[in-house]
PDB file of C-alpha atoms in Angstrom:
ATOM      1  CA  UNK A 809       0.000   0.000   0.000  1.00  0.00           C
ATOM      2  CA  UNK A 810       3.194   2.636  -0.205  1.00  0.00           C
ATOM      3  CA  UNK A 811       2.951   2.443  -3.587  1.00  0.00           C
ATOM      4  CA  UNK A 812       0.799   5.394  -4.949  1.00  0.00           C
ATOM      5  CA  UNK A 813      -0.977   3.983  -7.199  1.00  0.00           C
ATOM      6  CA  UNK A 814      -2.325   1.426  -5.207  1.00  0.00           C
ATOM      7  CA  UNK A 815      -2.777   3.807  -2.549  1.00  0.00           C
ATOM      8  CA  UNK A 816      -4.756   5.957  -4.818  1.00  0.00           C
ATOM      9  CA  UNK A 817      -6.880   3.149  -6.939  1.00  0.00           C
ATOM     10  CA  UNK A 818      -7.761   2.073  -3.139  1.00  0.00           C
ATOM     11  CA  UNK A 819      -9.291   5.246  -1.962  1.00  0.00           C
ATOM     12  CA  UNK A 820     -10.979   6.137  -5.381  1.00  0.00           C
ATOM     13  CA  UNK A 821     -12.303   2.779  -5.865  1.00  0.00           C
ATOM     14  CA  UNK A 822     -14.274   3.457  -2.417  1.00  0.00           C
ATOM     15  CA  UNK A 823     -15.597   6.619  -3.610  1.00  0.00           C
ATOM     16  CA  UNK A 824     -16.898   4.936  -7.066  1.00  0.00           C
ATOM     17  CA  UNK A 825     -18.243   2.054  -4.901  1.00  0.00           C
ATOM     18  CA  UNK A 826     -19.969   4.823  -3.053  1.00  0.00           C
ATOM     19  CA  UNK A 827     -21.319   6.347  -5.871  1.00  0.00           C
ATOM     20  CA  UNK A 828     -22.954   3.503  -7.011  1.00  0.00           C
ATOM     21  CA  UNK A 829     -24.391   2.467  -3.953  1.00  0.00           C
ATOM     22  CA  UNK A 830     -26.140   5.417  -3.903  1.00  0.00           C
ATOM     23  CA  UNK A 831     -27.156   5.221  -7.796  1.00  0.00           C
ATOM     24  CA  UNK A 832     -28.573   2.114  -6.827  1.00  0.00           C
ATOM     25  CA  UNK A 833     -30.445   3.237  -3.657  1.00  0.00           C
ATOM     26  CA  UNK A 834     -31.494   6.450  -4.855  1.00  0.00           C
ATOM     27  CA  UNK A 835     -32.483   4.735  -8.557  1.00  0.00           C
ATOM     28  CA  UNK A 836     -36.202   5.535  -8.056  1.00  0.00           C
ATOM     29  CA  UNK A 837     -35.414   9.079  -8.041  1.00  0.00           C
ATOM     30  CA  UNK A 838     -34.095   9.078 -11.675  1.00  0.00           C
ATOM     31  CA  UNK A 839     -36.891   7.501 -12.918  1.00  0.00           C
ATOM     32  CA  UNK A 840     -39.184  10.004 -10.969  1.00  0.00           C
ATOM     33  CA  UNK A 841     -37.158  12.889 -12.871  1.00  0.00           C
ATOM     34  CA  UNK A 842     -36.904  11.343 -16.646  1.00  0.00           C
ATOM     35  CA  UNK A 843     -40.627  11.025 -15.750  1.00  0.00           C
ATOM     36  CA  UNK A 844     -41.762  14.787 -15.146  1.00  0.00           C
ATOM     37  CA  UNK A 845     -39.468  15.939 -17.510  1.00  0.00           C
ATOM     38  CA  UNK A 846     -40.407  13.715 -20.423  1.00  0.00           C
ATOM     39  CA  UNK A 847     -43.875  14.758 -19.444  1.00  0.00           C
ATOM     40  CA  UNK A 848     -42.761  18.262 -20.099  1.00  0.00           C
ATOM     41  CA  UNK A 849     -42.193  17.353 -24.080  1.00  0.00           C
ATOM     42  CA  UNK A 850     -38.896  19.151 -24.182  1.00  0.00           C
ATOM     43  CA  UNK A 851     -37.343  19.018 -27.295  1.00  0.00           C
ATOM     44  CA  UNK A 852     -33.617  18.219 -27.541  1.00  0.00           C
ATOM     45  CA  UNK A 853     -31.554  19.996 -30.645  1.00  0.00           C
ATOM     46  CA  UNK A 854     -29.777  17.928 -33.249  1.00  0.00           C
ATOM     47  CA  UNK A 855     -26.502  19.458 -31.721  1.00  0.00           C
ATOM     48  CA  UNK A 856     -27.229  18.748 -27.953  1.00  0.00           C
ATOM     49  CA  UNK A 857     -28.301  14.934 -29.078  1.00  0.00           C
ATOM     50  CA  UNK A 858     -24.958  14.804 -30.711  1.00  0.00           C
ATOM     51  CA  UNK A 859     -23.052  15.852 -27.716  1.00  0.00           C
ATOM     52  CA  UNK A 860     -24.682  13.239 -25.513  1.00  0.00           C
ATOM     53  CA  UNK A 861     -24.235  10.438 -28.195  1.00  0.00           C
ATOM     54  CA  UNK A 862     -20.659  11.591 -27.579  1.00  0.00           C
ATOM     55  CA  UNK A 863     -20.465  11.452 -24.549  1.00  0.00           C
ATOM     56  CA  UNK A 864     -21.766   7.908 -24.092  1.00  0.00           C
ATOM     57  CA  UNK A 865     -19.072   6.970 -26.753  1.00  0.00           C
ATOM     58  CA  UNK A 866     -16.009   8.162 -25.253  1.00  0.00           C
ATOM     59  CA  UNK A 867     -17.725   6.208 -22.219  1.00  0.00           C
ATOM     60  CA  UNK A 868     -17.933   2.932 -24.221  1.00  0.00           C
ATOM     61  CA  UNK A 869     -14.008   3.710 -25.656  1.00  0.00           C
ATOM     62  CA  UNK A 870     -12.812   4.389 -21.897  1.00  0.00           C
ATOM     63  CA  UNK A 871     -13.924   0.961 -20.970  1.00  0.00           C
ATOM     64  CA  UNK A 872     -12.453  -0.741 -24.539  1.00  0.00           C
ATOM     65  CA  UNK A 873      -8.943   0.939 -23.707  1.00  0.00           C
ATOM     66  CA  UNK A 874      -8.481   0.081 -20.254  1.00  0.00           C
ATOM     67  CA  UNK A 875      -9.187  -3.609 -21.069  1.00  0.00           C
ATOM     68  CA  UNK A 876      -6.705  -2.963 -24.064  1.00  0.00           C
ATOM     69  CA  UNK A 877      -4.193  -0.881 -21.670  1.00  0.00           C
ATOM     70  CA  UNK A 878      -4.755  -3.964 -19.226  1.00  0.00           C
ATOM     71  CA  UNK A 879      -3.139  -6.515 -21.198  1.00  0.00           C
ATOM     72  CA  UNK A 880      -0.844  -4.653 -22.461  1.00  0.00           C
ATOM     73  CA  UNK A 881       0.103  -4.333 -19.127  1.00  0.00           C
ATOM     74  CA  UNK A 882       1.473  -8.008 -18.927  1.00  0.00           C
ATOM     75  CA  UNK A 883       2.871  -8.095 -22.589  1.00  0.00           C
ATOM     76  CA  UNK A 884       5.225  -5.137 -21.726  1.00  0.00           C
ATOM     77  CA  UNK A 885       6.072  -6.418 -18.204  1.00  0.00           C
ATOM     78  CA  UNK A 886       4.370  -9.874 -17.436  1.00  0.00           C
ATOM     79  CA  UNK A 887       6.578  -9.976 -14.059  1.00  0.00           C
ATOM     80  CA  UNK A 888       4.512  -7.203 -12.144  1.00  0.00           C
ATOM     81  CA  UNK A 889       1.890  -7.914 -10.047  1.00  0.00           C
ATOM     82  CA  UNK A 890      -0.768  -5.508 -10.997  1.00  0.00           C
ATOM     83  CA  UNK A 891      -3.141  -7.875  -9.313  1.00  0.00           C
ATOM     84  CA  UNK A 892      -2.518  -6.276  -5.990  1.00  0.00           C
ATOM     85  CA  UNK A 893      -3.936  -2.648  -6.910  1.00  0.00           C
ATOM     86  CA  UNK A 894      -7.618  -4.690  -7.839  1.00  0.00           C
ATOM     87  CA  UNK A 895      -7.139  -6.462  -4.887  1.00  0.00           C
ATOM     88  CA  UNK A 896      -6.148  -4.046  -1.788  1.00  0.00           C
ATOM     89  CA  UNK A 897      -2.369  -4.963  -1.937  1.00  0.00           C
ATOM     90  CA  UNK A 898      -2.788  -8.896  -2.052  1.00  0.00           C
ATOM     91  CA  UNK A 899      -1.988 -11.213  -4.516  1.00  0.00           C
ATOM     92  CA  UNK A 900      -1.623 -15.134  -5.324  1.00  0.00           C
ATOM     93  CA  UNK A 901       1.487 -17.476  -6.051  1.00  0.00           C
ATOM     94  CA  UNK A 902      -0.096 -18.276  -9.997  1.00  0.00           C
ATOM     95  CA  UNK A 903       1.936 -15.690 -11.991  1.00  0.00           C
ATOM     96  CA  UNK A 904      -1.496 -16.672 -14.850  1.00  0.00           C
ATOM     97  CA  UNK A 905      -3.979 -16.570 -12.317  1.00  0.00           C
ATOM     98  CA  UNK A 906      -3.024 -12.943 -11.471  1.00  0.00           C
ATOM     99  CA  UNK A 907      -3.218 -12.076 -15.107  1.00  0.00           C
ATOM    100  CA  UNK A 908      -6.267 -13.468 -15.591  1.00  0.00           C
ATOM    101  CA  UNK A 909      -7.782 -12.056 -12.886  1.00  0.00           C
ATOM    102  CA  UNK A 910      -6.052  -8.399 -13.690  1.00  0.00           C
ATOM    103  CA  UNK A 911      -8.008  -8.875 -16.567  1.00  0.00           C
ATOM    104  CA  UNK A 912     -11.177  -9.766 -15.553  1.00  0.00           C
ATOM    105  CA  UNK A 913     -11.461  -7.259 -11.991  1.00  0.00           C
ATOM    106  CA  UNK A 914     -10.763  -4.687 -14.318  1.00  0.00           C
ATOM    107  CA  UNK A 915     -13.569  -5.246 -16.697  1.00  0.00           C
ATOM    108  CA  UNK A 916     -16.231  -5.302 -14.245  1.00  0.00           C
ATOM    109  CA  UNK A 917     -14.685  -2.765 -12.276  1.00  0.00           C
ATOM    110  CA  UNK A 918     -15.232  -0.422 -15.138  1.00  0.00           C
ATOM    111  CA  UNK A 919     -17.930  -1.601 -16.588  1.00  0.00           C
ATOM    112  CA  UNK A 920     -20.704  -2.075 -12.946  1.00  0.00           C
ATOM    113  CA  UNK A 921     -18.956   0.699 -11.329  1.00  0.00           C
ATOM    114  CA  UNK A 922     -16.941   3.636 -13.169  1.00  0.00           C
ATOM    115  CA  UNK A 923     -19.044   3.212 -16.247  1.00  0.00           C
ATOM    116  CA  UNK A 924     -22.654   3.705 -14.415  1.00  0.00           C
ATOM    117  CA  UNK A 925     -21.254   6.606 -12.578  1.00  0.00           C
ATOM    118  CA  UNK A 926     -19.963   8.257 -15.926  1.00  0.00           C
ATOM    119  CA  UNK A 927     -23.348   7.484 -17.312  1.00  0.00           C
ATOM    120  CA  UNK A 928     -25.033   9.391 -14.427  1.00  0.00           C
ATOM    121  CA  UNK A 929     -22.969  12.239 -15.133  1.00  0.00           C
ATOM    122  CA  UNK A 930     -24.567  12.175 -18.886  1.00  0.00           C
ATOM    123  CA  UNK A 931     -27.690  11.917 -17.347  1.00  0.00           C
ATOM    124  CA  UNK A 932     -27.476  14.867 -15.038  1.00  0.00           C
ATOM    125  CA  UNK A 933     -25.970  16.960 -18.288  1.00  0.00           C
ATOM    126  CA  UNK A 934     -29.234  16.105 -19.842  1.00  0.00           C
ATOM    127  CA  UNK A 935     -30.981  17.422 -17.024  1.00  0.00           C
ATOM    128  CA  UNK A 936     -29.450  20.649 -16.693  1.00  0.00           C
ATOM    129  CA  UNK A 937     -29.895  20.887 -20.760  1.00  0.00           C
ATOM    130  CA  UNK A 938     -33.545  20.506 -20.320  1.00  0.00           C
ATOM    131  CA  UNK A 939     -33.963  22.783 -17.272  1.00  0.00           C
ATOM    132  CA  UNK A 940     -32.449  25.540 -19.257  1.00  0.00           C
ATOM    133  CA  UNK A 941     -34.931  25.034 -21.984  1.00  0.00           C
ATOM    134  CA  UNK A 942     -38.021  25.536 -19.245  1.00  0.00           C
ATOM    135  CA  UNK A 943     -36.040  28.438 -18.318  1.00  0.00           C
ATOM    136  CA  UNK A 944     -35.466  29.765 -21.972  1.00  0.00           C
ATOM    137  CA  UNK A 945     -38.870  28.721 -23.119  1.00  0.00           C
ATOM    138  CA  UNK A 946     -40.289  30.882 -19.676  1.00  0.00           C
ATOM    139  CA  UNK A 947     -38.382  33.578 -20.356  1.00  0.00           C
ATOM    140  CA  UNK A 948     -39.719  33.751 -23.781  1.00  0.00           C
ATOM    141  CA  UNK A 949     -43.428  34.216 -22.715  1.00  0.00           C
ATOM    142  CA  UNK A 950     -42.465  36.877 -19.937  1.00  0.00           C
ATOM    143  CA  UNK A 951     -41.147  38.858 -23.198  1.00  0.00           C
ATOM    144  CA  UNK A 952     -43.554  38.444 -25.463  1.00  0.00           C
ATOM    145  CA  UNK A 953     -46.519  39.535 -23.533  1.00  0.00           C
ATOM    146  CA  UNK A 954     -47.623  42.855 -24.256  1.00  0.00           C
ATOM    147  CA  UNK A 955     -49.345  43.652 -21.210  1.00  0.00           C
ATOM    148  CA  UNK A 956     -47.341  41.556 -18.614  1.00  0.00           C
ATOM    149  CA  UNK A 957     -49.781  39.847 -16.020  1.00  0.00           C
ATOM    150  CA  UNK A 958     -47.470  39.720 -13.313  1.00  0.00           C
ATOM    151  CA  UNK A 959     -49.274  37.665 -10.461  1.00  0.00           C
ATOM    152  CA  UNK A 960     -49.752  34.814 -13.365  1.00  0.00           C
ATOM    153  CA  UNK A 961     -46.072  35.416 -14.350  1.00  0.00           C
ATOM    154  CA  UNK A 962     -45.094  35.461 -10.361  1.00  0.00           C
ATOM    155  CA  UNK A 963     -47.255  32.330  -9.665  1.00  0.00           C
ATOM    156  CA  UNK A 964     -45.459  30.469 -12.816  1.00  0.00           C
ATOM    157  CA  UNK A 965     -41.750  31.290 -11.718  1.00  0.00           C
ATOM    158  CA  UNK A 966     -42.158  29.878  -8.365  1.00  0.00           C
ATOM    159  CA  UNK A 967     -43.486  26.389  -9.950  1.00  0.00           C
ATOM    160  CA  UNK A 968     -40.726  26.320 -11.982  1.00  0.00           C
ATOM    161  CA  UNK A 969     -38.246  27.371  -8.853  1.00  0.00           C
ATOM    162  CA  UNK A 970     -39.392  24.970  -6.710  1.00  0.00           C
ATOM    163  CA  UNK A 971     -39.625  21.702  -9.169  1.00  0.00           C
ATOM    164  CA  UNK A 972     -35.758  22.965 -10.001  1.00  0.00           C
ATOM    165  CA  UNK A 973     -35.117  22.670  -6.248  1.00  0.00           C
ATOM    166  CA  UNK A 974     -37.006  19.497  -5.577  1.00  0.00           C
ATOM    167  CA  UNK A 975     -34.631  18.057  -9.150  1.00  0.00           C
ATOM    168  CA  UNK A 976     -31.887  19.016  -7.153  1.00  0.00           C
ATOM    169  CA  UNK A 977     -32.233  17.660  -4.216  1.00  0.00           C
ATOM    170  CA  UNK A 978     -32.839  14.677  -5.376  1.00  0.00           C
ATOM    171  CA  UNK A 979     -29.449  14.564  -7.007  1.00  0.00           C
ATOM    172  CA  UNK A 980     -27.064  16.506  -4.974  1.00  0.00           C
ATOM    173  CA  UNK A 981     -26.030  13.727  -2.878  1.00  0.00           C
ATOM    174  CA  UNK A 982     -25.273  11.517  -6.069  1.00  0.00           C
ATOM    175  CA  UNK A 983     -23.726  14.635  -7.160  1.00  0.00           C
ATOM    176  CA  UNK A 984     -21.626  14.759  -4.461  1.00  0.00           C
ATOM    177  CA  UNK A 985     -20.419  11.381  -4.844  1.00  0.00           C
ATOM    178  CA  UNK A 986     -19.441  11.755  -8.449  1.00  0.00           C
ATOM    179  CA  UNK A 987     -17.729  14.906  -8.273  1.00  0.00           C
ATOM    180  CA  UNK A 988     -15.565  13.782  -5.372  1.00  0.00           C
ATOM    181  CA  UNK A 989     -14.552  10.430  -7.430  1.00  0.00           C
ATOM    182  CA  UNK A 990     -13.700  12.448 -10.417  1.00  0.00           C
ATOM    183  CA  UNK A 991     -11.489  14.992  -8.163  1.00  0.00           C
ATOM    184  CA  UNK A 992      -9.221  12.665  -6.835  1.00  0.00           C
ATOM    185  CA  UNK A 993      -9.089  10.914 -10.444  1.00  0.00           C
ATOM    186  CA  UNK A 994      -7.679  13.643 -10.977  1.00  0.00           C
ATOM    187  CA  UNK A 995      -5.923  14.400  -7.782  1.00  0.00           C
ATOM    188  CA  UNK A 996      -3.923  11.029  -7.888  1.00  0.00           C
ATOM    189  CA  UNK A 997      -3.465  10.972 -11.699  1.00  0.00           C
ATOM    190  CA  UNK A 998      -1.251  14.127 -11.298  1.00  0.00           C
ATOM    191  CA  UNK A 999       0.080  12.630  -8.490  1.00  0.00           C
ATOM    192  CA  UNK A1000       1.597   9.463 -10.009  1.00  0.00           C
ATOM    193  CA  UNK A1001       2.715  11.100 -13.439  1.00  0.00           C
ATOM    194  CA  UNK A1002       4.433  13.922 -11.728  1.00  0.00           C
ATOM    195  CA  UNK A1003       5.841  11.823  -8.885  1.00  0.00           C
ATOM    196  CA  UNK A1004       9.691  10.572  -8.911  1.00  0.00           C
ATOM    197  CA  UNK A1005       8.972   6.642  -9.425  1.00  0.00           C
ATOM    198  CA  UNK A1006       8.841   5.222 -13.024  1.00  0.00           C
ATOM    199  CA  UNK A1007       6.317   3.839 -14.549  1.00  0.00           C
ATOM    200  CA  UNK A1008       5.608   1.799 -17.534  1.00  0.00           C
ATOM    201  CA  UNK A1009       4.166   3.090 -20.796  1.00  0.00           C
ATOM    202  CA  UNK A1010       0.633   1.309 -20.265  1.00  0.00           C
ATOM    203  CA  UNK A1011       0.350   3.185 -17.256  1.00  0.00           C
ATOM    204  CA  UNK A1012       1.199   6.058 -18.151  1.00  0.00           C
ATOM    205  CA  UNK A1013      -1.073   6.136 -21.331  1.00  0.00           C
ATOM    206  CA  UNK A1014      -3.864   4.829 -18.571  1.00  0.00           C
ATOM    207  CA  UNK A1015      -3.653   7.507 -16.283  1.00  0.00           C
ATOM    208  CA  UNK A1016      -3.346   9.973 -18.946  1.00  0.00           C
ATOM    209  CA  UNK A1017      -6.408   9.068 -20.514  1.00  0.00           C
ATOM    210  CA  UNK A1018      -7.971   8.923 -17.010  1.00  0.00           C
ATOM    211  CA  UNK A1019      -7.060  12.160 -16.400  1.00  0.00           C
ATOM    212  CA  UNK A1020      -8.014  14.066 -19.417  1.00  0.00           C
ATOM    213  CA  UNK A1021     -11.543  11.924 -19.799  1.00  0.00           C
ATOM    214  CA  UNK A1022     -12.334  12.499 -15.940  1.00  0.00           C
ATOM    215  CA  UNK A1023     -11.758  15.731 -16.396  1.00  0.00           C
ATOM    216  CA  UNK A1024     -13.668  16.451 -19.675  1.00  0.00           C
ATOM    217  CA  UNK A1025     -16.560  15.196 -17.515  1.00  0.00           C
ATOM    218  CA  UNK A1026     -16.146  17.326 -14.360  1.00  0.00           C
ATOM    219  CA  UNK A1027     -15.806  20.196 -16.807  1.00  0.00           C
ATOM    220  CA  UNK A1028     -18.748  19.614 -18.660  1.00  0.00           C
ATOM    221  CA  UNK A1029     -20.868  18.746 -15.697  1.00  0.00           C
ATOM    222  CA  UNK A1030     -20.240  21.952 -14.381  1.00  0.00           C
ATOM    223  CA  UNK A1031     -20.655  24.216 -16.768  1.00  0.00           C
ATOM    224  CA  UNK A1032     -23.884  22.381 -17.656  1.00  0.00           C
ATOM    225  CA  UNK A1033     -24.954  23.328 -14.441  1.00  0.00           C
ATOM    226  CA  UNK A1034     -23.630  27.026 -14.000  1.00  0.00           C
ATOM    227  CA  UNK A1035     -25.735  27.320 -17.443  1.00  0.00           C
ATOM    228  CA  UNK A1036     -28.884  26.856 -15.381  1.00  0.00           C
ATOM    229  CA  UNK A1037     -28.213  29.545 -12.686  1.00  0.00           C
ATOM    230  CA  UNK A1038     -26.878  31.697 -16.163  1.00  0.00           C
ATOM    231  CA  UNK A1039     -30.350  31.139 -17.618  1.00  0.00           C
ATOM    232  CA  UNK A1040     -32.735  31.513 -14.438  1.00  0.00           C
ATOM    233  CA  UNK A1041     -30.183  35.199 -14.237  1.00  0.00           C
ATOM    234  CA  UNK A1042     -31.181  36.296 -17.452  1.00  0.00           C
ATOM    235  CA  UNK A1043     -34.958  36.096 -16.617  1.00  0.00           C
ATOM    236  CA  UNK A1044     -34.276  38.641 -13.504  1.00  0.00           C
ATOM    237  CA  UNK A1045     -32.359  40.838 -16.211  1.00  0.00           C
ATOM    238  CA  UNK A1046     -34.830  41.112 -19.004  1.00  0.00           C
ATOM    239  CA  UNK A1047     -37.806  41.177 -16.283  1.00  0.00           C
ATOM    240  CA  UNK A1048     -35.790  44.406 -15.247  1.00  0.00           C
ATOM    241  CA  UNK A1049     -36.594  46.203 -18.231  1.00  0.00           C
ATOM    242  CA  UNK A1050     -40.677  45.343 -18.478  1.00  0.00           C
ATOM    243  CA  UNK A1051     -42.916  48.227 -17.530  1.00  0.00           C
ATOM    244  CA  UNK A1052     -45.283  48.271 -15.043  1.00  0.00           C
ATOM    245  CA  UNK A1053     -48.904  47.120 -15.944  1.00  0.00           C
ATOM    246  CA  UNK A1054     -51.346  49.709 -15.543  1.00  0.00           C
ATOM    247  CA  UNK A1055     -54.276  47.723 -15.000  1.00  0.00           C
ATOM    248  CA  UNK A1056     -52.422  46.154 -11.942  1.00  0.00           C
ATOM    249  CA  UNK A1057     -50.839  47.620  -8.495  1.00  0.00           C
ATOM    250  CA  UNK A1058     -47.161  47.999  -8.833  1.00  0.00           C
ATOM    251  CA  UNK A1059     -46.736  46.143  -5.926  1.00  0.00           C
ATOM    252  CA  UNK A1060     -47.208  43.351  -8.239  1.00  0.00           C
ATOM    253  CA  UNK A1061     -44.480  44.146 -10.416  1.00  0.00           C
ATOM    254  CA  UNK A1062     -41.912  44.943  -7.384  1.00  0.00           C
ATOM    255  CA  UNK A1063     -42.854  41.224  -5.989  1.00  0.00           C
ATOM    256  CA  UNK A1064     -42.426  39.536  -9.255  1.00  0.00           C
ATOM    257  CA  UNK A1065     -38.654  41.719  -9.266  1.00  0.00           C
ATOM    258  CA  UNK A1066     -38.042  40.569  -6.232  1.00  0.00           C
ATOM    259  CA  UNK A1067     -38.683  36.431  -7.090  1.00  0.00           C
ATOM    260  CA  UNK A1068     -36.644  36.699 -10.267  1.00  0.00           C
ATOM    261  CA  UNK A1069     -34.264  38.019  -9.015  1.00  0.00           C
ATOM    262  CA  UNK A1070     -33.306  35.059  -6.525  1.00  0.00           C
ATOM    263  CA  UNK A1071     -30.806  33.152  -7.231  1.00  0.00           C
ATOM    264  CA  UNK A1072     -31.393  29.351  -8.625  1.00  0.00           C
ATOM    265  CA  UNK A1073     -28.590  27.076  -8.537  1.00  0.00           C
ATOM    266  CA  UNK A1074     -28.069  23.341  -9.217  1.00  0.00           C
ATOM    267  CA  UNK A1075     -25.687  21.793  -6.327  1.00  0.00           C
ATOM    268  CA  UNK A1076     -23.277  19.741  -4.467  1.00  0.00           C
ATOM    269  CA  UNK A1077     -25.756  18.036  -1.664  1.00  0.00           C
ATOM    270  CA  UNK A1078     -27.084  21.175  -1.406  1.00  0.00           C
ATOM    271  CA  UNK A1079     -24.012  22.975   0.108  1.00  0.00           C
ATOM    272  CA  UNK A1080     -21.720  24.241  -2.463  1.00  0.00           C
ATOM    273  CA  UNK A1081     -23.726  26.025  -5.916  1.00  0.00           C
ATOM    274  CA  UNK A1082     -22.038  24.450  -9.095  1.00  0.00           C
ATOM    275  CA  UNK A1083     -20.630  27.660 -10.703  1.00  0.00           C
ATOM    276  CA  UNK A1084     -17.632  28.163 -12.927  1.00  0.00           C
ATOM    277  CA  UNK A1085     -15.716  29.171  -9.897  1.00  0.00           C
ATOM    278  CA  UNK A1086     -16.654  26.013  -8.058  1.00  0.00           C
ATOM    279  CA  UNK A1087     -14.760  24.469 -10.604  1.00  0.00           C
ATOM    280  CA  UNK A1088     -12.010  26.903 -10.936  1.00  0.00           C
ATOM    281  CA  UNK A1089     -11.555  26.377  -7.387  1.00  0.00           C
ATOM    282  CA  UNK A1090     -11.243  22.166  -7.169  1.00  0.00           C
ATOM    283  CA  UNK A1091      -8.837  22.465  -9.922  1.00  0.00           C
ATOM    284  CA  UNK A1092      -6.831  24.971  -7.972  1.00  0.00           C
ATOM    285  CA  UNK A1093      -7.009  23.106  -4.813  1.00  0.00           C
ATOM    286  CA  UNK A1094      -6.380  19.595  -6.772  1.00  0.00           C
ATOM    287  CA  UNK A1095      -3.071  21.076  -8.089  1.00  0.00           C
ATOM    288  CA  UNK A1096      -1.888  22.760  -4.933  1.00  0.00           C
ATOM    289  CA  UNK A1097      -1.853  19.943  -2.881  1.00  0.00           C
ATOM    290  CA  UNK A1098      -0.321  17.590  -5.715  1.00  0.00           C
ATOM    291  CA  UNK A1099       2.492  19.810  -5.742  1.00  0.00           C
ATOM    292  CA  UNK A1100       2.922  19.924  -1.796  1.00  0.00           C
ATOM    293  CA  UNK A1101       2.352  16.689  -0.754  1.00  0.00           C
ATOM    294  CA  UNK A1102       5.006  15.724  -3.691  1.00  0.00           C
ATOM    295  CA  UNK A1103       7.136  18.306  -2.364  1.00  0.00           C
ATOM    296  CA  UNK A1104       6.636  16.971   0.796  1.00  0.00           C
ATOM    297  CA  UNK A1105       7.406  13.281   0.270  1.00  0.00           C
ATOM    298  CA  UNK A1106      10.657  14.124  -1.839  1.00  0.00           C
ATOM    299  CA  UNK A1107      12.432  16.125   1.464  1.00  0.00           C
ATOM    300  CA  UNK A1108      11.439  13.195   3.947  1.00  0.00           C
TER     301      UNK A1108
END
């Protein structure tokens, strides 16, 4: 277990097992969302459906090339043990039964465990896509009206605020889960190209592509999500500029200002908003303490 690599497959193996516990336990709430929004009759654009089809290919050819990367593993060195980082540092006296089982461990490590929680991430991408829509497709009615009614307009805001919330919450702790496992992806894939030990080509090619597909993900997740407090701002900033209805009390029109212009955000368990500066900020941290714990290690 001194070995990083084990170290780090350990600990982010126990946040993807995590994850999919939850996926599992909180499965009902999925369905419950694809439900109401399907209801909605939201219509994807050619370009968005693209993106996800994408998405669940790179997801298919992360799985192909680890298996791939796998056994190359043993062609280019069949004397190491890789057995031991599938296995929590143990491993058996058949040199073939260790290769088979590398083999084998891996597949259905990435395929029941990283695989689903990559696929929730697409998922919750297509969420946040159609969320903006209802947000887009609101926005456009507030605009259009000629004579705003702005106790209808009020009324239909906070529906659409508080099924956003209820989405959320019943994602943020999956969320969570996901997020974290794709941090320290990243957090110990810096960690064991940058550190001082060598490593083989395979491995390096594996944690490369782990690092840059983990964090296409985290990226896109995000900003997928900042675009739905972007679109729920621009509401508050073109309701700004409607006049006042005559036919109403202003007071109206001051309370409907004062709804739009809350804040909606999608989240991490409800704690941290996902914003371009939440993500600005894990990357920052992620590096930081790569570089200090390395710097660290390499004086002792």
């Amino acid at each position: 277990m001194n070995d990083p690599q084990t170290r780090g497959y350990v600990i982010v193996s126990i946040l993807v097992t995590a994850n999919r516990f939850f996926l599992c336990h909180y499965s009902s709430r999925l369905g419950w969302i694809a439900q109401r929004l399907s209801k909605l009759k939201i219509k994807s654009s050619n370009i968005f459906n693209q993106k996800v089809y994408l998405l669940i290919g790179s997801c298919i050819i992360y799985w192909i090339m680890n298996i791939a990367l796998a056994i190359w593993t043993y062609v280019e060195d069949p004397e190491m043990l890789y057995i031991e980082i599938h296995t929590f540092g143990h491993s058996f006296n058949d040199a073939m039964l260790n290769k088979t089982l590398m083999i084998i461990l891996s597949s259905f490590y990435i395929a029941f465990f990283a695989m689903p929680a990559n696929a929730f991430m697409t998922f919750y991408i297509s969420v946040c896509h159609d969320i903006e829509d209802i947000f887009h497709s609101y926005k456009k009615t507030m605009t259009t009206q000629s004579m705003p009614d702005y106790g209808r307009l009020t009324n239909t805001y906070l529906s659409l605020r508080k099924f956003v919330v209820e989405i959320d919450n019943r994602l943020n702790c999956m969320v969570f889960w996901a997020i974290l496992a794709n941090v320290f992806i990243l957090y110990f894939g810096v960690t064991i190209i940058t550190g001082e030990g060598a490593i083989s080509v395979p491995q390096r090619i594996s944690t490369s592509f782990a690092l840059v597909y983990n964090a296409f993900i985290f990226f896109y997740a995000c900003i997928w999500a900042n675009r739905v407090s972007s679109s729920a701002a621009s509401i508050a900033e073109k309701a700004s500029h409607l006049e006042e209805n005559p036919k109403k009390s202003p007071v109206m029109h001051n309370r409907y200002l004062l709804v739009v212009n809350q804040s909606v955000y999608m989240t991490v368990w409800g704690v941290l908003p996902l914003k371009k500066s939440f993500v600005l900020a894990s990357i920052g941290t992620m590096i930081t303490y790569s570089v200090l714990i390395k710097d660290i290690l390499s004086e002792n």
